[in-house]
mmCIF file of C-alpha atoms in Angstrom:
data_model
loop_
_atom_site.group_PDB
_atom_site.id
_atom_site.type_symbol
_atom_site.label_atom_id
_atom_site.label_comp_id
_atom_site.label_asym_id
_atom_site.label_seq_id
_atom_site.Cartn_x
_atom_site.Cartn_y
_atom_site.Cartn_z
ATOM 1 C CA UNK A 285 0.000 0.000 0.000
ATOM 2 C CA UNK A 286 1.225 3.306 -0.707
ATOM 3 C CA UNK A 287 1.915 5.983 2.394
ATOM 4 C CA UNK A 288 3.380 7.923 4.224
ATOM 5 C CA UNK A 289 5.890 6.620 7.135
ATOM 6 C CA UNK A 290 7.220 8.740 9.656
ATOM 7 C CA UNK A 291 9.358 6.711 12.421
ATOM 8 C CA UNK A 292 9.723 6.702 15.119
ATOM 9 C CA UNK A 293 6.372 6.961 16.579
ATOM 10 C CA UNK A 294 7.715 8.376 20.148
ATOM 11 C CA UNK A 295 10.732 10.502 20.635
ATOM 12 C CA UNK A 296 12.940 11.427 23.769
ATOM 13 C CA UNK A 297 15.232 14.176 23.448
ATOM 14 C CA UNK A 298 17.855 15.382 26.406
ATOM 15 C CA UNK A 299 19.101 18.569 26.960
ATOM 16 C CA UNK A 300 21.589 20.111 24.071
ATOM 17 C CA UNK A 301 21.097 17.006 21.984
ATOM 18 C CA UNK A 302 19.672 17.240 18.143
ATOM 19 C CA UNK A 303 17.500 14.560 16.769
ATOM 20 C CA UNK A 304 16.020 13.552 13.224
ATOM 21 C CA UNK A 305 12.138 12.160 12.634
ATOM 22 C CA UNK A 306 12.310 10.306 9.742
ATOM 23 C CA UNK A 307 9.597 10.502 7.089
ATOM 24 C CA UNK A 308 9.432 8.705 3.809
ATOM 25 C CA UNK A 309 6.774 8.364 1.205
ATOM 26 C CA UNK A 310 6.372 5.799 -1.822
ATOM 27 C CA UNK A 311 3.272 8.076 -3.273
ATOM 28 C CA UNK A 312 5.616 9.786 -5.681
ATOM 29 C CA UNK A 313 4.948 12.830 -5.105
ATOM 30 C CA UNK A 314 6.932 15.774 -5.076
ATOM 31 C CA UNK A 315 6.089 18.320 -2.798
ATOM 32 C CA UNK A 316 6.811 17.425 1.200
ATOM 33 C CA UNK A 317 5.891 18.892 4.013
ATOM 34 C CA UNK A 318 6.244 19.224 8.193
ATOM 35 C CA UNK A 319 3.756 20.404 10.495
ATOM 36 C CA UNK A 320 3.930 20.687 14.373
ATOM 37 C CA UNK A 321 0.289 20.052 15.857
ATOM 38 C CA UNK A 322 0.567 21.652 19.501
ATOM 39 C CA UNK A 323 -3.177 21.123 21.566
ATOM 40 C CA UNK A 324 -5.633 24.267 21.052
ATOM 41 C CA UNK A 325 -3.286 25.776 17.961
ATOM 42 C CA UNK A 326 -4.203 23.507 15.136
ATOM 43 C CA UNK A 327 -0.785 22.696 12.570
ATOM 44 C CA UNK A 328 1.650 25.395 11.819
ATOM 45 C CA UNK A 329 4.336 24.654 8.777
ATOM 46 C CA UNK A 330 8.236 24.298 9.972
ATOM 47 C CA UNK A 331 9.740 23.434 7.109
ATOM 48 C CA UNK A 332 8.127 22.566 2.746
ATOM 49 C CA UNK A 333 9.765 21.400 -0.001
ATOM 50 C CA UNK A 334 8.455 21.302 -3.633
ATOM 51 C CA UNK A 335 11.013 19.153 -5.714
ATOM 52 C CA UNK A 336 13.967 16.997 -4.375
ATOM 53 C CA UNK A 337 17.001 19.239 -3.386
ATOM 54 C CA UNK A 338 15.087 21.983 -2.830
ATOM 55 C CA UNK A 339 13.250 23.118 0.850
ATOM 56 C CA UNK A 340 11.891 26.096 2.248
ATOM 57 C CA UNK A 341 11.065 27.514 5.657
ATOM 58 C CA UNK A 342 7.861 27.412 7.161
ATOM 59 C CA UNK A 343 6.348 30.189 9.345
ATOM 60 C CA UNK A 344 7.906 28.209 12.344
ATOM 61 C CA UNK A 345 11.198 26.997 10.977
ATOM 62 C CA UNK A 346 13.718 28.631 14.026
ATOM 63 C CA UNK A 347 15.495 25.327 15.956
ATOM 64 C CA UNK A 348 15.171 22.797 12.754
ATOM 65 C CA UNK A 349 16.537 21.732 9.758
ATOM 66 C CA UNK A 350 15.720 19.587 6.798
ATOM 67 C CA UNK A 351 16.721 17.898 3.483
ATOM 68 C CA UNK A 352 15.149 16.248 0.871
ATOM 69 C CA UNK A 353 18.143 14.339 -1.002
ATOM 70 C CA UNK A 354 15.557 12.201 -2.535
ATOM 71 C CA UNK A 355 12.032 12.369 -3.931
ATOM 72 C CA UNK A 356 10.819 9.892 -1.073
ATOM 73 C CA UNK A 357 12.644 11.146 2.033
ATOM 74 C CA UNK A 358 12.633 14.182 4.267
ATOM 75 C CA UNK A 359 13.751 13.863 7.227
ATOM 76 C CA UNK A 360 13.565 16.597 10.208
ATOM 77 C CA UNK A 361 16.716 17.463 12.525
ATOM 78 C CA UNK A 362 15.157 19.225 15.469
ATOM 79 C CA UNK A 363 18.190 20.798 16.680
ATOM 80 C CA UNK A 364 19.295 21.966 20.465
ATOM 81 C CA UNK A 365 18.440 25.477 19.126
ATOM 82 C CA UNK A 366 14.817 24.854 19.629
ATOM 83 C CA UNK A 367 13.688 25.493 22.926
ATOM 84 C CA UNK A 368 10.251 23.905 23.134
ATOM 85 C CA UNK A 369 10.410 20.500 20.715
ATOM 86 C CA UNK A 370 7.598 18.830 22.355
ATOM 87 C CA UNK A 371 5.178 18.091 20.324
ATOM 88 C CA UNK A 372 3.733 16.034 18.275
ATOM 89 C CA UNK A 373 5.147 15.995 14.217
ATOM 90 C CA UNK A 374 3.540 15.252 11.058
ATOM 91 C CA UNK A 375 4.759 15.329 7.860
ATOM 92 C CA UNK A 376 2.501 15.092 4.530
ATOM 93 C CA UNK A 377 3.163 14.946 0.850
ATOM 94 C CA UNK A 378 1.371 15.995 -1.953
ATOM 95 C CA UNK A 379 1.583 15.153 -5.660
ATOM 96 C CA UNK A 380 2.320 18.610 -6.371
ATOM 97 C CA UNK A 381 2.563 21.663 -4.636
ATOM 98 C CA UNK A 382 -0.668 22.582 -6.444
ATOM 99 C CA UNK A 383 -3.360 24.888 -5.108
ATOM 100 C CA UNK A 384 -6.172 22.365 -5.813
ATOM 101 C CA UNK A 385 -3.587 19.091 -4.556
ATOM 102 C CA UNK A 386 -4.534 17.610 -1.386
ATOM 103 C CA UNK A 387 -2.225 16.476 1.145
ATOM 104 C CA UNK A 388 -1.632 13.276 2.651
ATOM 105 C CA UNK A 389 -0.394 12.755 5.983
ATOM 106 C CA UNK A 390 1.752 10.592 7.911
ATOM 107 C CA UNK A 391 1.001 9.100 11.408
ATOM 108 C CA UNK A 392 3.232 11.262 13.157
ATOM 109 C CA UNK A 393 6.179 11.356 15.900
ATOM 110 C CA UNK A 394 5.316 12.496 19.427
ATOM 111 C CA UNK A 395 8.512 13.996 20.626
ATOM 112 C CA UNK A 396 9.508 14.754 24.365
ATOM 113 C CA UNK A 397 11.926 15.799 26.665
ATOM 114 C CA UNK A 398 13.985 14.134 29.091
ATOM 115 C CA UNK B 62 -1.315 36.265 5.144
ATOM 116 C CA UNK B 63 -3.861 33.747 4.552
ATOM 117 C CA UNK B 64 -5.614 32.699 7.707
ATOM 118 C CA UNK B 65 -8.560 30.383 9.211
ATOM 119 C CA UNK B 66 -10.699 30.669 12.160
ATOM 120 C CA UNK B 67 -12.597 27.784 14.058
ATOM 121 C CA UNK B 68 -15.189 28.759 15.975
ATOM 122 C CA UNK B 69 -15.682 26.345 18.532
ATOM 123 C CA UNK B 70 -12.858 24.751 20.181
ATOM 124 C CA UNK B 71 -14.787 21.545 21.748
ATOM 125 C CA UNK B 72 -18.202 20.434 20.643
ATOM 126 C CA UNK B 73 -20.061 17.522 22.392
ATOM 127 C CA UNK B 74 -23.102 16.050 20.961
ATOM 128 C CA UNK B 75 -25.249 12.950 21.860
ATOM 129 C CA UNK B 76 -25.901 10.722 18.665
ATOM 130 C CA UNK B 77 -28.294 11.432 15.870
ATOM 131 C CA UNK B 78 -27.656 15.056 16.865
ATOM 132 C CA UNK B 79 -26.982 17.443 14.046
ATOM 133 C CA UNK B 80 -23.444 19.190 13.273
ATOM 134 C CA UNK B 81 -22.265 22.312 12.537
ATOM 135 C CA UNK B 82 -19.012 23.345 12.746
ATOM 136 C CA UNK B 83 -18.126 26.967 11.589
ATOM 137 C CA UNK B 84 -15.221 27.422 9.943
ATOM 138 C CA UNK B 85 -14.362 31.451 8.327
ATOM 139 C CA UNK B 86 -11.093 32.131 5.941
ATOM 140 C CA UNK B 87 -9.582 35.724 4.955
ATOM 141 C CA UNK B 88 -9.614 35.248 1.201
ATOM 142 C CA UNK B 89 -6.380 34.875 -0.741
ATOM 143 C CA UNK B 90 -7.859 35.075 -4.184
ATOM 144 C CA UNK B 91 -8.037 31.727 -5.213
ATOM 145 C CA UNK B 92 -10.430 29.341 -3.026
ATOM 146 C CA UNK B 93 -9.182 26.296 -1.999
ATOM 147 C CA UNK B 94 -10.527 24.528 1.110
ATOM 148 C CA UNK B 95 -10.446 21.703 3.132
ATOM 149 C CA UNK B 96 -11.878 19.378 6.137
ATOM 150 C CA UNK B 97 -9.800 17.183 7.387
ATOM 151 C CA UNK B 98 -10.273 14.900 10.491
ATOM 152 C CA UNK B 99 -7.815 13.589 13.246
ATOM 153 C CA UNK B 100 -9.875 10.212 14.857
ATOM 154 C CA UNK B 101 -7.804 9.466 18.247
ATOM 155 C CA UNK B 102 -4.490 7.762 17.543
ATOM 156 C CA UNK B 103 -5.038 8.338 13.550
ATOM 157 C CA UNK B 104 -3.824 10.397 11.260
ATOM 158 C CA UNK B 105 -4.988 13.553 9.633
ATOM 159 C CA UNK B 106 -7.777 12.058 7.161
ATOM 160 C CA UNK B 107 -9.178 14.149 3.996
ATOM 161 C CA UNK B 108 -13.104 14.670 4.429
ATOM 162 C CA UNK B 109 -14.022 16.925 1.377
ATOM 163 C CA UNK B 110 -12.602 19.967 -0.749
ATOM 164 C CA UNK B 111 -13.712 22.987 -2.130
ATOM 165 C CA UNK B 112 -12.131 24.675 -5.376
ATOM 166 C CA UNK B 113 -15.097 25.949 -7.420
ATOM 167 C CA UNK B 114 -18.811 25.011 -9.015
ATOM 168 C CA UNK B 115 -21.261 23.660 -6.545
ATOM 169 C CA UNK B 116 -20.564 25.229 -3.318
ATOM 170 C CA UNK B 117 -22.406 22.361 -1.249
ATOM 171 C CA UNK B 118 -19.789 19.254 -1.288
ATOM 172 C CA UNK B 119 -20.345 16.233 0.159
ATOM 173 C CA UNK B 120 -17.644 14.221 0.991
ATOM 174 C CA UNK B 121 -16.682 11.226 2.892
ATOM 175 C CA UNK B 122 -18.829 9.013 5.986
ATOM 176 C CA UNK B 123 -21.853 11.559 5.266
ATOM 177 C CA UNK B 124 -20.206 14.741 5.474
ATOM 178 C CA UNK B 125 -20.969 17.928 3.668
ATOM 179 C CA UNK B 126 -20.059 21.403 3.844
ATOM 180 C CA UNK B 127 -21.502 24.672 2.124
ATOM 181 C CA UNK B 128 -18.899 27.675 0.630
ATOM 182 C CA UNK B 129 -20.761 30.943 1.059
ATOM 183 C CA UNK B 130 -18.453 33.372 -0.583
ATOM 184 C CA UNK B 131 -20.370 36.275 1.005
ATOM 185 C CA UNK B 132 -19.923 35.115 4.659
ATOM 186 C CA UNK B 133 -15.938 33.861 3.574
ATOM 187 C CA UNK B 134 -17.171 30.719 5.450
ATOM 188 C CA UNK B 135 -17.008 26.855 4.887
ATOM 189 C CA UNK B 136 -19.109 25.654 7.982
ATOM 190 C CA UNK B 137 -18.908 21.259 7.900
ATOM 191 C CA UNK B 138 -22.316 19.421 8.831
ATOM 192 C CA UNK B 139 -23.727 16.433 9.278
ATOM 193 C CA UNK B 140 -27.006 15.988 9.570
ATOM 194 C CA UNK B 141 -27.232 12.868 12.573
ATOM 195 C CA UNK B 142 -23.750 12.250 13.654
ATOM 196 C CA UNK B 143 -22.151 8.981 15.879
ATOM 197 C CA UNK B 144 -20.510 7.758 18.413
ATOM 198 C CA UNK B 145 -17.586 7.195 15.348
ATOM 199 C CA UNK B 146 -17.728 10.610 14.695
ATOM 200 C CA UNK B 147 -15.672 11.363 18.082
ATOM 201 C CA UNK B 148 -12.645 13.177 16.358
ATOM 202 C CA UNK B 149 -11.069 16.818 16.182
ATOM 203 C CA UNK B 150 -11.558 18.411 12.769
ATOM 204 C CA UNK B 151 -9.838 21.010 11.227
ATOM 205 C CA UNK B 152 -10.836 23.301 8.802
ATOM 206 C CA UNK B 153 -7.891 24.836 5.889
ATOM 207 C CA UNK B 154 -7.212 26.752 2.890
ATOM 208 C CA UNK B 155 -4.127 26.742 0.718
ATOM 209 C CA UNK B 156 -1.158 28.753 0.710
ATOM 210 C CA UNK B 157 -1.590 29.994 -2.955
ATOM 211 C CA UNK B 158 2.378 29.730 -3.766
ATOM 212 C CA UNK B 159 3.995 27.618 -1.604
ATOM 213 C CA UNK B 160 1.018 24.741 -1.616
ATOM 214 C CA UNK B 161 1.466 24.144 2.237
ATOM 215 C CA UNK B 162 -2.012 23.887 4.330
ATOM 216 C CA UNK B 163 -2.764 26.612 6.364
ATOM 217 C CA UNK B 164 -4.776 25.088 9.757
ATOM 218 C CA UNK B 165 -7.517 26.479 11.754
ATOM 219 C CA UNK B 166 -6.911 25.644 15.466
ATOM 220 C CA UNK B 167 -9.270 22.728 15.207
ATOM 221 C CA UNK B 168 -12.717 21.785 17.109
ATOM 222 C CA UNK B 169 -12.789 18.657 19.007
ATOM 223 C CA UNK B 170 -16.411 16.643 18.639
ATOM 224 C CA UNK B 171 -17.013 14.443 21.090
ATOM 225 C CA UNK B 172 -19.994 12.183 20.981
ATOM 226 C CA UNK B 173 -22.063 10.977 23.623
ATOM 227 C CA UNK B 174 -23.130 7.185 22.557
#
């Protein structure tokens, strides 16, 4: 079946330390994107990309990093610069970054810290 | 900037009660909107779009939502909703450039079986 994966499903980060949430998708498709989903504040964007090798920033993109080396992967490096990872992270992909395209999301990764 | 408001941030309903859940966008030029639901432990799920013609659309488990361009509003109903139907649902339109989703803060429906 074709998807979105995004491992791993929980996270633990310590103090100073960076970590990556993997997502990878076997849809094809060639726009990719990250969301943080904190309670009462709906999704906000970190971090987009609309063709392998290329990636934008978000509205909330301070404290992460990204890269999209291939079509199917795009993997998010929450970094020690962000003060307040916990949350929970989804990441979605979309044939196209198209107006009318919709988006497709993975399960997510619930990060927290130690 | 394009933006969304939810109205309600936690509905509860008992079953075979009607929904309404309001949902208002600033308009971007281009309309392009969605529902999509979060059931617990799932992920985000499409319900229906919007892009242009008819502005009721029904989409999926017997949802259906009405664009009134006047009002800038794209309120999701249901006219006798379930127990099933426990989920947080979150209206969003379409950053016209950049394609990413832009969220409302979501409403949580919870149904009383």
């Amino acid at each position: 079946d074709g998807g979105i994966t995004q491992s791993p499903k929980y996270l633990f980060r310590k103090e100073g330390q960076n970590v990556t949430l993997s997502c990878e998708q076997n849809l094809n498709h060639d726009a990719m994107y990250w969301y943080r989903q904190d309670p009462g504040q709906g999704l906000r964007l970190i971090y987009y990309s609309q063709i392998v090798n290329d990636f934008q920033k978000g509205d909330i993109a301070e404290g992460y990093s990204v890269s999209r080396e291939k079509k199917e992967s795009f993997p998010l490096t929450v970094t020690s610069a962000q003060k307040n990872p916990t949350a929970f992270y989804l990441c979605a992909s979309s044939i196209s970054s198209g107006a009318n395209q919709p988006q497709h999301f993975g399960d997510g990764t619930r990060l927290s810290i130690l | 900037a394009q933006s969304v408001s939810q109205h309600n941030h936690h509905v509860i309903l008992s079953e075979a009660a009607s929904l309404e859940l309001g949902c208002n966008y600033s308009y971007g030029g281009t309309v392009n909107l969605f529902w999509y639901v979060q059931y617990p432990g799932q992920h985000l799920q499409l319900l229906l779009k919007y892009f242009s013609g008819d502005p009721l659309v029904k989409g999926i488990k017997g949802f259906e939502a009405e664009f009134i361009k006047s009002k800038f509003s794209f309120n999701l109903r249901k006219p006798s909703v379930q127990w099933s139907d426990t989920a947080e649902y979150f209206c969003a339109t379409k950053e016209g450039s950049q394609g990413n989703l832009i969220f409302g803060k979501g409403t949580k429906l919870s149904v009383k079986p």
